[in-house]
Amino acid sequence: MKHDIKLVAVDIDGTFVHSDYSYDYPRFRRILARMQEAGCRFVVASGNQYYQLRDLFPGCQDALSYVAENGAYVKDRTELVFAADMPEETVHFILDFCRKYPDISVVLCGADSAYCERGAVSPDFYALTGIYCHRLKWADDLKQVKDRILKFALTVPDEKTVFYHDLLQEKLCGRAEPTSSGHGSIDLILPGCHKASGLKRLIRRWNLSPRQCAAFGDGGNDVEMLRYCGFSFAMANAPQEVKAAAKDTCPSNEEDGVLVTLEKLFP
């Protein structure tokens, strides 16, 4: 397949990994070697925490670049390119809002660690959050956390995802923007901060154009990135509005759709 792809950006949950969080590691390493020979960079683009994403790629984590926390934390291999810094007033406003709704479980995502408030969420929720945030701490009061705040990660009842997304959009009045990958997960990020904005920062550094970029995704928080890149693939398991944002589709995450497609792009 003839192309000039110099950057491949890949979402993780529902896209790159199977539902049990596994993937075909030897196959990926073989494809990565061919991509590197072709001068193409691999970018992990996820709503998840940087430290969790690194741990997914043992042995090659420093050769990859990262658009983590939905674009709020960007690294060119080991070099920090960008970290969002949510104003304290915005952080307090969001916390006051969320405390009115017992349905909402809050994770505060900082540059050093993520935080849960003791007494506000259950130990089970904390343990589950640890799967996605490999640096996680309890805090007695989230308003007292001393860290650079990148974003909020909220969990709401699955069937109320759209309700809370729309309510937050209305009540936050542009202070922060809700973005959702579905299934009860809603991130609150600074306006204009998303996966495509993170990719733009890397593209400028590397003197590339969006036409030379390919992206893979399955959720609402992938839409900007899928629209931005010259080549884009929605997973077969993605909802219709995500497929509409992509130029193409590929097999599902359970069928190794990303690896199957990359093998065709980098034979």
CSV table of C-alpha atoms in Angstrom, one decimal:
chain,number,residue,atom,x,y,z
A,1,MET,CA,0.0,0.0,0.0
A,2,LYS,CA,1.6,3.3,-1.1
A,3,HIS,CA,1.5,6.1,1.4
A,4,ASP,CA,3.7,8.6,3.2
A,5,ILE,CA,2.6,8.0,6.8
A,6,LYS,CA,5.1,9.4,9.3
A,7,LEU,CA,3.0,9.3,12.5
A,8,VAL,CA,0.5,6.7,13.8
A,9,ALA,CA,-1.6,7.7,16.7
A,10,VAL,CA,-3.5,4.9,18.6
A,11,ASP,CA,-6.1,5.0,21.3
A,12,ILE,CA,-5.8,2.2,23.9
A,13,ASP,CA,-9.1,1.1,25.5
A,14,GLY,CA,-11.5,-0.4,23.0
A,15,THR,CA,-8.9,0.2,20.2
A,16,PHE,CA,-5.5,-1.2,20.7
A,17,VAL,CA,-6.0,-3.6,23.7
A,18,HIS,CA,-8.4,-6.5,24.1
A,19,SER,CA,-11.1,-6.2,26.8
A,20,ASP,CA,-8.8,-8.1,29.2
A,21,TYR,CA,-6.1,-5.4,28.5
A,22,SER,CA,-3.8,-7.8,26.6
A,23,TYR,CA,-2.4,-7.4,23.1
A,24,ASP,CA,-0.1,-9.4,20.8
A,25,TYR,CA,3.2,-8.0,22.1
A,26,PRO,CA,5.7,-9.9,19.8
A,27,ARG,CA,3.6,-8.9,16.8
A,28,PHE,CA,3.5,-5.3,17.8
A,29,ARG,CA,7.3,-5.2,18.3
A,30,ARG,CA,7.8,-6.6,14.7
A,31,ILE,CA,5.5,-3.9,13.3
A,32,LEU,CA,7.1,-1.2,15.4
A,33,ALA,CA,10.5,-2.2,14.0
A,34,ARG,CA,9.2,-1.8,10.4
A,35,MET,CA,7.6,1.5,11.2
A,36,GLN,CA,10.9,2.8,12.7
A,37,GLU,CA,12.7,1.7,9.5
A,38,ALA,CA,10.2,3.7,7.5
A,39,GLY,CA,10.8,6.8,9.7
A,40,CYS,CA,7.3,6.6,11.2
A,41,ARG,CA,6.6,7.4,14.8
A,42,PHE,CA,4.2,5.6,17.1
A,43,VAL,CA,2.1,7.8,19.4
A,44,VAL,CA,0.0,6.4,22.2
A,45,ALA,CA,-3.1,8.7,22.3
A,46,SER,CA,-5.3,8.0,25.3
A,47,GLY,CA,-7.4,9.5,28.1
A,48,ASN,CA,-5.4,7.4,30.5
A,49,GLN,CA,-2.5,8.4,32.7
A,50,TYR,CA,1.0,8.6,31.2
A,51,TYR,CA,2.4,6.2,33.8
A,52,GLN,CA,-0.1,3.6,33.0
A,53,LEU,CA,0.5,3.9,29.3
A,54,ARG,CA,4.2,3.6,29.7
A,55,ASP,CA,3.8,0.3,31.6
A,56,LEU,CA,1.8,-1.1,28.7
A,57,PHE,CA,4.9,-1.1,26.5
A,58,PRO,CA,7.7,-2.7,28.5
A,59,GLY,CA,11.1,-2.6,26.7
A,60,CYS,CA,10.1,0.1,24.2
A,61,GLN,CA,8.3,2.7,26.3
A,62,ASP,CA,11.0,5.4,25.8
A,63,ALA,CA,10.9,4.9,22.0
A,64,LEU,CA,7.2,5.9,21.8
A,65,SER,CA,5.6,9.3,22.2
A,66,TYR,CA,2.5,10.0,24.3
A,67,VAL,CA,-0.6,12.1,24.1
A,68,ALA,CA,-2.0,11.2,27.5
A,69,GLU,CA,-4.9,12.5,29.6
A,70,ASN,CA,-6.8,13.3,26.4
A,71,GLY,CA,-4.2,15.8,25.2
A,72,ALA,CA,-3.5,17.4,28.6
A,73,TYR,CA,0.0,15.7,28.9
A,74,VAL,CA,2.2,15.3,25.8
A,75,LYS,CA,5.7,13.7,25.7
A,76,ASP,CA,8.1,13.4,22.7
A,77,ARG,CA,9.6,10.1,23.9
A,78,THR,CA,11.1,11.1,27.3
A,79,GLU,CA,10.8,14.9,26.8
A,80,LEU,CA,7.8,16.7,28.2
A,81,VAL,CA,6.2,18.9,25.5
A,82,PHE,CA,3.1,20.1,27.3
A,83,ALA,CA,1.2,19.7,30.5
A,84,ALA,CA,-2.1,21.5,31.0
A,85,ASP,CA,-2.5,23.6,34.2
A,86,MET,CA,-6.2,23.9,35.3
A,87,PRO,CA,-6.7,27.2,37.3
A,88,GLU,CA,-7.4,26.6,41.0
A,89,GLU,CA,-10.7,28.5,40.7
A,90,THR,CA,-11.9,26.1,37.9
A,91,VAL,CA,-10.8,23.0,40.0
A,92,HIS,CA,-12.8,24.3,43.0
A,93,PHE,CA,-15.8,25.2,40.9
A,94,ILE,CA,-15.9,21.6,39.4
A,95,LEU,CA,-15.5,20.0,42.8
A,96,ASP,CA,-18.4,22.1,44.2
A,97,PHE,CA,-20.6,21.0,41.3
A,98,CYS,CA,-19.7,17.3,41.5
A,99,ARG,CA,-20.3,17.2,45.3
A,100,LYS,CA,-24.0,18.1,44.6
A,101,TYR,CA,-24.4,14.8,42.7
A,102,PRO,CA,-23.7,11.6,44.6
A,103,ASP,CA,-23.9,9.7,41.3
A,104,ILE,CA,-20.5,11.3,40.3
A,105,SER,CA,-17.3,9.6,41.4
A,106,VAL,CA,-14.3,12.0,41.0
A,107,VAL,CA,-10.7,11.3,40.1
A,108,LEU,CA,-8.4,14.4,40.1
A,109,CYS,CA,-5.6,13.9,37.5
A,110,GLY,CA,-2.4,15.7,38.3
A,111,ALA,CA,1.0,15.7,36.6
A,112,ASP,CA,2.6,13.7,39.5
A,113,SER,CA,-0.3,11.5,40.5
A,114,ALA,CA,-4.1,11.0,40.4
A,115,TYR,CA,-6.1,11.5,43.5
A,116,CYS,CA,-9.3,10.1,45.1
A,117,GLU,CA,-11.0,11.8,48.1
A,118,ARG,CA,-11.2,9.6,51.2
A,119,GLY,CA,-14.8,9.0,52.2
A,120,ALA,CA,-16.1,10.2,48.8
A,121,VAL,CA,-15.5,7.0,46.9
A,122,SER,CA,-15.3,3.4,47.9
A,123,PRO,CA,-12.1,1.3,48.3
A,124,ASP,CA,-13.4,-0.8,45.4
A,125,PHE,CA,-13.6,2.3,43.2
A,126,TYR,CA,-10.1,3.3,44.2
A,127,ALA,CA,-8.8,-0.2,43.4
A,128,LEU,CA,-10.5,-0.1,39.9
A,129,THR,CA,-9.1,3.4,39.3
A,130,GLY,CA,-5.6,1.9,40.0
A,131,ILE,CA,-5.9,-0.1,36.8
A,132,TYR,CA,-6.0,3.1,34.8
A,133,CYS,CA,-3.8,5.3,37.0
A,134,HIS,CA,-0.6,3.6,38.1
A,135,ARG,CA,0.2,6.6,40.3
A,136,LEU,CA,-2.8,7.1,42.6
A,137,LYS,CA,-3.1,8.5,46.1
A,138,TRP,CA,-5.8,9.1,48.6
A,139,ALA,CA,-6.5,12.8,49.6
A,140,ASP,CA,-8.4,14.0,52.6
A,141,ASP,CA,-9.8,16.9,50.5
A,142,LEU,CA,-9.3,17.3,46.8
A,143,LYS,CA,-9.3,21.1,47.2
A,144,GLN,CA,-6.1,20.8,49.2
A,145,VAL,CA,-4.1,18.7,46.6
A,146,LYS,CA,-0.8,20.4,45.6
A,147,ASP,CA,-0.1,19.3,42.1
A,148,ARG,CA,-0.4,20.6,38.5
A,149,ILE,CA,-4.0,19.6,37.6
A,150,LEU,CA,-4.3,18.2,34.1
A,151,LYS,CA,-8.0,17.2,34.1
A,152,PHE,CA,-10.8,15.5,35.9
A,153,ALA,CA,-11.9,11.9,35.3
A,154,LEU,CA,-15.5,11.4,36.3
A,155,THR,CA,-17.4,8.1,36.5
A,156,VAL,CA,-21.2,8.2,36.4
A,157,PRO,CA,-23.9,5.4,36.0
A,158,ASP,CA,-23.5,4.0,32.4
A,159,GLU,CA,-27.1,4.9,31.4
A,160,LYS,CA,-26.7,8.5,32.6
A,161,THR,CA,-23.5,9.2,30.6
A,162,VAL,CA,-25.2,11.4,28.0
A,163,PHE,CA,-27.3,13.2,30.7
A,164,TYR,CA,-24.3,14.1,32.8
A,165,HIS,CA,-22.2,15.0,29.7
A,166,ASP,CA,-24.9,17.5,28.6
A,167,LEU,CA,-25.5,18.8,32.1
A,168,LEU,CA,-21.7,19.5,32.6
A,169,GLN,CA,-21.5,21.2,29.2
A,170,GLU,CA,-24.3,23.5,30.3
A,171,LYS,CA,-23.1,24.2,33.8
A,172,LEU,CA,-19.4,24.6,33.3
A,173,CYS,CA,-20.0,27.6,30.9
A,174,GLY,CA,-16.7,27.0,29.0
A,175,ARG,CA,-14.5,26.7,32.1
A,176,ALA,CA,-13.8,23.1,31.1
A,177,GLU,CA,-15.1,20.8,28.4
A,178,PRO,CA,-16.6,17.3,28.9
A,179,THR,CA,-15.5,14.6,26.6
A,180,SER,CA,-16.6,11.0,26.8
A,181,SER,CA,-15.4,7.6,25.6
A,182,GLY,CA,-18.8,6.3,26.7
A,183,HIS,CA,-19.7,3.7,29.3
A,184,GLY,CA,-20.0,6.1,32.3
A,185,SER,CA,-16.6,7.8,31.7
A,186,ILE,CA,-16.5,11.6,31.3
A,187,ASP,CA,-13.3,13.6,31.3
A,188,LEU,CA,-13.3,17.3,32.0
A,189,ILE,CA,-10.4,19.0,30.1
A,190,LEU,CA,-9.4,22.6,29.4
A,191,PRO,CA,-11.1,24.1,26.3
A,192,GLY,CA,-9.2,23.3,23.1
A,193,CYS,CA,-7.3,20.5,24.9
A,194,HIS,CA,-8.0,17.1,23.2
A,195,LYS,CA,-6.1,14.4,21.4
A,196,ALA,CA,-5.9,16.3,18.2
A,197,SER,CA,-4.4,19.4,20.0
A,198,GLY,CA,-1.8,17.0,21.5
A,199,LEU,CA,-1.0,15.6,18.1
A,200,LYS,CA,-0.6,19.1,16.7
A,201,ARG,CA,2.1,19.8,19.3
A,202,LEU,CA,4.1,16.8,18.1
A,203,ILE,CA,3.5,17.4,14.4
A,204,ARG,CA,4.9,20.9,14.7
A,205,ARG,CA,8.0,19.6,16.5
A,206,TRP,CA,8.6,17.0,13.8
A,207,ASN,CA,7.8,19.2,10.8
A,208,LEU,CA,5.0,16.9,9.6
A,209,SER,CA,1.6,17.6,8.1
A,210,PRO,CA,-1.8,16.0,9.2
A,211,ARG,CA,-1.8,14.4,5.7
A,212,GLN,CA,1.2,12.2,6.9
A,213,CYS,CA,-0.7,11.0,10.0
A,214,ALA,CA,-2.9,8.0,10.7
A,215,ALA,CA,-5.1,7.6,13.7
A,216,PHE,CA,-7.1,4.7,15.2
A,217,GLY,CA,-10.0,5.1,17.7
A,218,ASP,CA,-13.3,3.9,19.0
A,219,GLY,CA,-14.8,6.6,21.3
A,220,GLY,CA,-16.2,10.2,21.4
A,221,ASN,CA,-12.8,11.4,22.7
A,222,ASP,CA,-11.2,10.2,19.5
A,223,VAL,CA,-13.4,12.2,17.1
A,224,GLU,CA,-11.1,15.3,16.8
A,225,MET,CA,-8.1,13.1,16.2
A,226,LEU,CA,-9.8,11.0,13.5
A,227,ARG,CA,-11.0,14.1,11.7
A,228,TYR,CA,-7.6,15.7,11.9
A,229,CYS,CA,-5.4,12.9,10.5
A,230,GLY,CA,-5.1,12.2,6.7
A,231,PHE,CA,-5.6,8.5,7.4
A,232,SER,CA,-8.1,7.5,10.1
A,233,PHE,CA,-9.7,4.2,11.1
A,234,ALA,CA,-12.6,3.7,13.4
A,235,MET,CA,-12.8,0.3,15.0
A,236,ALA,CA,-15.6,-2.0,14.0
A,237,ASN,CA,-16.7,-1.9,17.7
A,238,ALA,CA,-17.0,2.0,17.5
A,239,PRO,CA,-20.4,3.7,17.6
A,240,GLN,CA,-21.8,5.2,14.4
A,241,GLU,CA,-20.8,8.8,15.1
A,242,VAL,CA,-17.2,7.8,15.6
A,243,LYS,CA,-17.2,5.8,12.3
A,244,ALA,CA,-18.7,8.9,10.6
A,245,ALA,CA,-15.6,11.0,11.8
A,246,ALA,CA,-13.1,8.5,10.3
A,247,LYS,CA,-12.0,8.0,6.7
A,248,ASP,CA,-12.1,4.2,7.1
A,249,THR,CA,-12.9,1.4,9.4
A,250,CYS,CA,-10.9,-1.6,10.6
A,251,PRO,CA,-11.6,-4.8,12.5
A,252,SER,CA,-12.5,-4.6,16.2
A,253,ASN,CA,-10.0,-4.4,19.1
A,254,GLU,CA,-10.7,-8.1,19.9
A,255,GLU,CA,-9.7,-9.0,16.4
A,256,ASP,CA,-6.4,-7.0,16.6
A,257,GLY,CA,-7.7,-4.4,14.1
A,258,VAL,CA,-4.9,-1.9,14.7
A,259,LEU,CA,-2.1,-4.5,14.2
A,260,VAL,CA,-3.9,-6.1,11.2
A,261,THR,CA,-4.1,-2.6,9.5
A,262,LEU,CA,-0.6,-1.6,10.4
A,263,GLU,CA,0.7,-4.8,8.8
A,264,LYS,CA,-0.9,-3.7,5.6
A,265,LEU,CA,0.5,-0.2,5.9
A,266,PHE,CA,4.0,-1.4,6.8
A,267,PRO,CA,4.4,-4.8,5.1
